[in-house]
Amino acid sequence: MKSTTSFPYSTAELRKQRKQRANGVTATAGEVDNLSSSVQTLDLNSDSTSMAISSSLGQLDTLSWYVRCLHHDRRWFPLTKDNTYAIADCDPDGQLKRGFQLVQGKAFESASGERHVMYLCSCDDAREQNDRLSATANVLAGEDLGTFAVREEGLYCLHARAAERIIPPLMTEQEEEEANENGVVEQLQTDPFLAAVHDGKTYGILKRRDCGKLCCVSCSSRQMSCTHVAKYKEWCEDRGVDSNNVFADSSEANFESVSKSPVPYPWTKEMREQFGRYESHTDNFPLNLVPDLPAEGCEHGHDWDPRDPVTQQWTQHVGVCIYTRYANITYYPAPDGQRLPRVVYYRPTVGDCGCRHHYDGAADLLHNIDNRKMIYYGLLVDYLHSMVEGRQPLRTTQRVCNRTRATCGPLNEFQEVHWETFRQGWNTWARRLDIDWKKIFTCDHCGPEPSTIICDGTAIGFRKDFLEHQPSPAATEDLPVVTGSRHSERVFIDCAKSRRLLLRYSGKVSSGKSSGKSEISAAEMKDLQDKLDRCGRSDVTTVLRRLEEEGHTTRAPSTYSSFLKQLAMSTPVSGMTQIAWDDVAQRIVKRVAEGKVDLTDSSCHKYLGHLQKRAPVLADFVCSVTVAGRIPSDVSPVLLSLMAVLHETFEAVEVPASFPDPTPESPHSSFFPAYSLVCGLPRFAMNEARKRKETDSCRKESYGHPSLTPGLFTLFCPHGVCFGFEVMRSCESPQHPFEIIRTRFKTAPRTIVYDNSCQLHRYVMNRDPHFFKKTQFLVDRFHWKGHVGCSLGYCMDSYSASVDIRTINSQVNEQANSGLARMKSQLSYMKPPNFMFHASLFLAVRNMDARRKTPDH
């Protein structure tokens, strides 16, 4: 739980104090006491506390000021490799500078297994210590670990001392991921240019000198030609970009080609047959590349000349080069053994407008780039599938082609595939692919209004500075304010102290195991009952008194333990029993509570079966406490109260009259071809009232990249079909799925599976509970183990009796996103249009595979 204690002084006040100190002005005794007392109340380990403050006569020392600035301006973040962190540099007074220093956490162990993390900085002051500790073995021999740590920490530079305070201990113990291209280059800032580059051994920080030349500030020699600079230039070359402009706001390349007609994907029968003839060498590319005769005229209304371009010698170019995977074909093998140059022709109009109809090449599986160079479809579709299946960069494919030519081709006849040609060819051909985007991003089995959605975010984004060019949302002052439900109205016990005592009495600690402090004293039992009476939960008090009389004074019996734990949570009743929409399930609960159902009667088993599918928490409890076909009489009021709270949760909230019309969306920030915006969002009272981020018992920790957007948020159906994605402008949170679903779906899905569903449910209840009244929120199976404080109502495995839920592949989104994330190194520094296209293309191909595997497609 994060501390909510706020820092006692604003940034301006702190600067004023530092200025006073520089002028010899000391603080008053009252100021000293104020700051000192505030320091004692701060949680130094919390994220919301900006720093660990130390005071000397009321003023912050340099380290404390430096740490506070790092937190306040968010100028430190983890890099991908080697447990390394980039931390903004500072001046002697602790004021942040534009540059960065690299600090690496290195763990040292004693012979007995004790472990201590040391921080190695790249600055000049720490260079000697960095070199020495880098060369020191991780396991110390012949020296006490404590003595070693004290000595070396006493030599820390200011950056290492700051890192020791701000880097969470657990982050220094994360295992290194499998080696990949991610993290080779990480942009720190755009203006002025700064980037962290990993050369395979260490990180280096690159900047540009006034002359524009790259310079490594981490290396002591050969700063303009070190391995970090070389690696950065290689990284740029692999992506076909100028190393002088990769992080500049330059315009996107203009991808144009002569070929314009759509390319069917998957291929037609005729294309497959032609492909087979080429690959079996029973057919050659034509000698004369002649354009077809279009039925429609030119843009000036003139018909195209029907005569034969070869006979008329309407020659466009002689000596066409065709690029294939294994050769550049520049001639046609004539029957008499001659090598004839290929000729491409054009077709004029019958008028005098001068228009020309050029050779498209689709019938011959050739992509015409500029009438001089053409690329065989086979090579282009090979790369498409390598990108999807092997996450292979375009540059790698080009290198593979050239290496194969150099190694296996005819001696003294090596002809390379030029990078610019291949890049231009791919980007123009890929945009010709005739994909029915709306159909491919829809699941025929789920239909236009899917009942189940599995959603998640993936950390693949583009440069943040490109977001500045996105349209800003319109002013919202004139929009209506919509109020959601209140926390006190939707939880069963509206008293935190009562819930804590009841949780301990249940015998269930946070991990769900009967261990630790899991019982209460007799005095605490009396206090618990008093508190429950005061907060209006005398029905629970009655049950506790009976249990106490039965000898369960300090700890609940096993038959009540799990249910009491559910009541003791801050989870809303609509989360513990997600049956607000199910009138049948609610009637069953009421009939059981009223004693109108004999649970031993086999004819009533269907009622319990239905309840087991819809509300397993209640069904399990009812079965465990049933005696002679009836539940205890004092339990009945508790069940009826649960149904009353569930009903009142929605009845107490006014249904919004209407939502505003949608605002025009940018194609560079979202892609939902089958789910256009159906409405906008009003002003929510919760958003208006919130002054700081809520502290959540379950939350996704996010450490954002300094220069890239946080990633994409994707929506999938259970059959593996992606409905689309949105670029996240802020770190992943329940806001993203809420806004996507609320603005793009006319009806909320019946089931949402999300790794943070507990907080998504809370988020929607605070804003628009009626729209999601029939929605069941579930945490996917893989992430459930981390939700130790959540109700079993969110656990998928609790619904084992429900075939619809039991058969959901809750990891379908994670599995697809893992493939998309491997393309991060290729996509991250593209401009938004190119980024969105390639991400869409990757998901489209994956969707085609998913649709083929589903019988109904």
PDB file of C-alpha atoms in Angstrom, residues 25-152:
ATOM      1  CA  VAL A  25      19.896  32.654   5.883  1.00  0.00           C
ATOM      2  CA  THR A  26      19.021  29.895   8.361  1.00  0.00           C
ATOM      3  CA  ALA A  27      15.646  28.439   9.143  1.00  0.00           C
ATOM      4  CA  THR A  28      13.629  29.275  12.196  1.00  0.00           C
ATOM      5  CA  ALA A  29      13.158  26.746  14.962  1.00  0.00           C
ATOM      6  CA  GLY A  30       9.537  26.314  13.930  1.00  0.00           C
ATOM      7  CA  GLU A  31      10.568  25.497  10.368  1.00  0.00           C
ATOM      8  CA  VAL A  32      13.078  22.952  11.629  1.00  0.00           C
ATOM      9  CA  ASP A  33      10.444  21.262  13.787  1.00  0.00           C
ATOM     10  CA  ASN A  34       7.938  21.315  10.935  1.00  0.00           C
ATOM     11  CA  LEU A  35      10.274  19.655   8.465  1.00  0.00           C
ATOM     12  CA  SER A  36      11.672  17.202  10.992  1.00  0.00           C
ATOM     13  CA  SER A  37       8.233  16.050  12.098  1.00  0.00           C
ATOM     14  CA  SER A  38       7.162  15.687   8.485  1.00  0.00           C
ATOM     15  CA  VAL A  39      10.212  13.534   7.755  1.00  0.00           C
ATOM     16  CA  GLN A  40       9.291  11.173  10.556  1.00  0.00           C
ATOM     17  CA  THR A  41       5.777  10.646   9.172  1.00  0.00           C
ATOM     18  CA  LEU A  42       6.845   9.866   5.611  1.00  0.00           C
ATOM     19  CA  ASP A  43       7.006   6.321   4.285  1.00  0.00           C
ATOM     20  CA  LEU A  44      10.494   6.295   2.817  1.00  0.00           C
ATOM     21  CA  ASN A  45       9.817   3.153   0.806  1.00  0.00           C
ATOM     22  CA  SER A  46       6.682   4.416  -0.889  1.00  0.00           C
ATOM     23  CA  ASP A  47       6.470   5.593  -4.486  1.00  0.00           C
ATOM     24  CA  SER A  48       4.375   8.613  -3.575  1.00  0.00           C
ATOM     25  CA  THR A  49       7.007   9.936  -1.207  1.00  0.00           C
ATOM     26  CA  SER A  50       9.409  11.793  -3.441  1.00  0.00           C
ATOM     27  CA  MET A  51      12.549  11.080  -1.407  1.00  0.00           C
ATOM     28  CA  ALA A  52      14.087  10.261   1.912  1.00  0.00           C
ATOM     29  CA  ILE A  53      14.505  13.706   3.404  1.00  0.00           C
ATOM     30  CA  SER A  54      17.319  14.625   5.709  1.00  0.00           C
ATOM     31  CA  SER A  55      17.357  18.037   7.337  1.00  0.00           C
ATOM     32  CA  SER A  56      20.044  20.180   8.753  1.00  0.00           C
ATOM     33  CA  LEU A  57      18.612  23.294  10.392  1.00  0.00           C
ATOM     34  CA  GLY A  58      15.565  23.013   8.152  1.00  0.00           C
ATOM     35  CA  GLN A  59      17.331  22.873   4.777  1.00  0.00           C
ATOM     36  CA  LEU A  60      17.604  19.868   2.440  1.00  0.00           C
ATOM     37  CA  ASP A  61      21.089  18.558   1.748  1.00  0.00           C
ATOM     38  CA  THR A  62      22.283  18.124  -1.848  1.00  0.00           C
ATOM     39  CA  LEU A  63      21.528  14.404  -2.039  1.00  0.00           C
ATOM     40  CA  SER A  64      18.003  14.801  -0.716  1.00  0.00           C
ATOM     41  CA  TRP A  65      17.279  17.639  -3.110  1.00  0.00           C
ATOM     42  CA  TYR A  66      18.717  15.611  -6.004  1.00  0.00           C
ATOM     43  CA  VAL A  67      16.597  12.558  -5.145  1.00  0.00           C
ATOM     44  CA  ARG A  68      13.478  14.678  -4.837  1.00  0.00           C
ATOM     45  CA  CYS A  69      14.083  16.249  -8.257  1.00  0.00           C
ATOM     46  CA  LEU A  70      14.617  12.837  -9.837  1.00  0.00           C
ATOM     47  CA  HIS A  71      11.262  11.674  -8.496  1.00  0.00           C
ATOM     48  CA  HIS A  72       9.428  14.918  -9.173  1.00  0.00           C
ATOM     49  CA  ASP A  73      10.584  15.180 -12.802  1.00  0.00           C
ATOM     50  CA  ARG A  74      10.635  11.399 -13.390  1.00  0.00           C
ATOM     51  CA  ARG A  75      14.170  11.534 -14.727  1.00  0.00           C
ATOM     52  CA  TRP A  76      15.307   8.010 -13.869  1.00  0.00           C
ATOM     53  CA  PHE A  77      14.262   4.725 -15.438  1.00  0.00           C
ATOM     54  CA  PRO A  78      15.510   1.162 -15.985  1.00  0.00           C
ATOM     55  CA  LEU A  79      17.188   0.161 -19.250  1.00  0.00           C
ATOM     56  CA  THR A  80      16.644  -3.235 -20.832  1.00  0.00           C
ATOM     57  CA  LYS A  81      19.968  -4.936 -20.225  1.00  0.00           C
ATOM     58  CA  ASP A  82      22.499  -5.596 -17.453  1.00  0.00           C
ATOM     59  CA  ASN A  83      20.365  -4.267 -14.575  1.00  0.00           C
ATOM     60  CA  THR A  84      21.323  -0.745 -15.650  1.00  0.00           C
ATOM     61  CA  TYR A  85      19.492   2.506 -14.914  1.00  0.00           C
ATOM     62  CA  ALA A  86      19.706   5.900 -16.584  1.00  0.00           C
ATOM     63  CA  ILE A  87      19.672   8.722 -14.016  1.00  0.00           C
ATOM     64  CA  ALA A  88      19.634  12.397 -14.873  1.00  0.00           C
ATOM     65  CA  ASP A  89      22.893  14.143 -14.033  1.00  0.00           C
ATOM     66  CA  CYS A  90      23.009  17.076 -11.636  1.00  0.00           C
ATOM     67  CA  ASP A  91      25.160  20.073 -10.745  1.00  0.00           C
ATOM     68  CA  PRO A  92      26.992  20.426  -7.390  1.00  0.00           C
ATOM     69  CA  ASP A  93      23.800  21.789  -5.803  1.00  0.00           C
ATOM     70  CA  GLY A  94      21.686  18.797  -6.855  1.00  0.00           C
ATOM     71  CA  GLN A  95      19.847  20.622  -9.658  1.00  0.00           C
ATOM     72  CA  LEU A  96      19.049  18.343 -12.611  1.00  0.00           C
ATOM     73  CA  LYS A  97      20.968  18.762 -15.865  1.00  0.00           C
ATOM     74  CA  ARG A  98      20.014  17.628 -19.325  1.00  0.00           C
ATOM     75  CA  GLY A  99      22.552  14.820 -19.447  1.00  0.00           C
ATOM     76  CA  PHE A 100      22.283  11.332 -17.949  1.00  0.00           C
ATOM     77  CA  GLN A 101      24.582   8.986 -16.075  1.00  0.00           C
ATOM     78  CA  LEU A 102      24.364   5.193 -16.157  1.00  0.00           C
ATOM     79  CA  VAL A 103      24.204   3.320 -12.867  1.00  0.00           C
ATOM     80  CA  GLN A 104      24.435  -0.469 -12.812  1.00  0.00           C
ATOM     81  CA  GLY A 105      23.329  -2.628  -9.915  1.00  0.00           C
ATOM     82  CA  LYS A 106      25.778  -5.456  -9.280  1.00  0.00           C
ATOM     83  CA  ALA A 107      25.130  -8.086  -6.620  1.00  0.00           C
ATOM     84  CA  PHE A 108      27.987  -9.337  -4.448  1.00  0.00           C
ATOM     85  CA  GLU A 109      27.733 -12.424  -2.262  1.00  0.00           C
ATOM     86  CA  SER A 110      29.623 -13.742   0.699  1.00  0.00           C
ATOM     87  CA  ALA A 111      30.794 -17.327   0.936  1.00  0.00           C
ATOM     88  CA  SER A 112      27.813 -18.038   3.202  1.00  0.00           C
ATOM     89  CA  GLY A 113      25.307 -16.783   0.607  1.00  0.00           C
ATOM     90  CA  GLU A 114      24.573 -13.291   1.988  1.00  0.00           C
ATOM     91  CA  ARG A 115      23.827 -10.820  -0.787  1.00  0.00           C
ATOM     92  CA  HIS A 116      24.357  -7.079  -1.185  1.00  0.00           C
ATOM     93  CA  VAL A 117      23.782  -4.862  -4.224  1.00  0.00           C
ATOM     94  CA  MET A 118      26.361  -2.222  -5.095  1.00  0.00           C
ATOM     95  CA  TYR A 119      25.785   0.599  -7.582  1.00  0.00           C
ATOM     96  CA  LEU A 120      28.413   1.329 -10.216  1.00  0.00           C
ATOM     97  CA  CYS A 121      28.221   4.735 -11.886  1.00  0.00           C
ATOM     98  CA  SER A 122      29.610   5.852 -15.245  1.00  0.00           C
ATOM     99  CA  CYS A 123      30.583   9.400 -14.185  1.00  0.00           C
ATOM    100  CA  ASP A 124      34.203  10.556 -14.006  1.00  0.00           C
ATOM    101  CA  ASP A 125      34.205  10.708 -10.212  1.00  0.00           C
ATOM    102  CA  ALA A 126      33.245   7.028  -9.999  1.00  0.00           C
ATOM    103  CA  ARG A 127      35.278   5.715 -12.918  1.00  0.00           C
ATOM    104  CA  GLU A 128      38.035   4.156 -10.761  1.00  0.00           C
ATOM    105  CA  GLN A 129      35.520   2.439  -8.486  1.00  0.00           C
ATOM    106  CA  ASN A 130      33.438   1.327 -11.464  1.00  0.00           C
ATOM    107  CA  ASP A 131      36.453  -0.280 -13.173  1.00  0.00           C
ATOM    108  CA  ARG A 132      37.569  -1.967  -9.963  1.00  0.00           C
ATOM    109  CA  LEU A 133      34.180  -3.376  -8.952  1.00  0.00           C
ATOM    110  CA  SER A 134      33.365  -4.445 -12.500  1.00  0.00           C
ATOM    111  CA  ALA A 135      36.480  -6.604 -12.445  1.00  0.00           C
ATOM    112  CA  THR A 136      35.724  -7.986  -8.971  1.00  0.00           C
ATOM    113  CA  ALA A 137      34.153 -11.444  -8.767  1.00  0.00           C
ATOM    114  CA  ASN A 138      30.553 -11.544  -7.570  1.00  0.00           C
ATOM    115  CA  VAL A 139      31.419 -13.944  -4.750  1.00  0.00           C
ATOM    116  CA  LEU A 140      33.812 -12.320  -2.302  1.00  0.00           C
ATOM    117  CA  ALA A 141      36.669 -14.428  -0.993  1.00  0.00           C
ATOM    118  CA  GLY A 142      38.764 -13.440   1.981  1.00  0.00           C
ATOM    119  CA  GLU A 143      36.768 -10.332   2.956  1.00  0.00           C
ATOM    120  CA  ASP A 144      33.675  -9.801   5.056  1.00  0.00           C
ATOM    121  CA  LEU A 145      30.716  -8.668   2.919  1.00  0.00           C
ATOM    122  CA  GLY A 146      29.645  -6.050   5.477  1.00  0.00           C
ATOM    123  CA  THR A 147      33.105  -4.508   5.684  1.00  0.00           C
ATOM    124  CA  PHE A 148      33.370  -4.533   1.889  1.00  0.00           C
ATOM    125  CA  ALA A 149      29.973  -2.830   1.489  1.00  0.00           C
ATOM    126  CA  VAL A 150      30.667  -0.123   4.071  1.00  0.00           C
ATOM    127  CA  ARG A 151      34.040   0.722   2.502  1.00  0.00           C
ATOM    128  CA  GLU A 152      32.758   0.855  -1.076  1.00  0.00           C
TER     129      GLU A 152
END
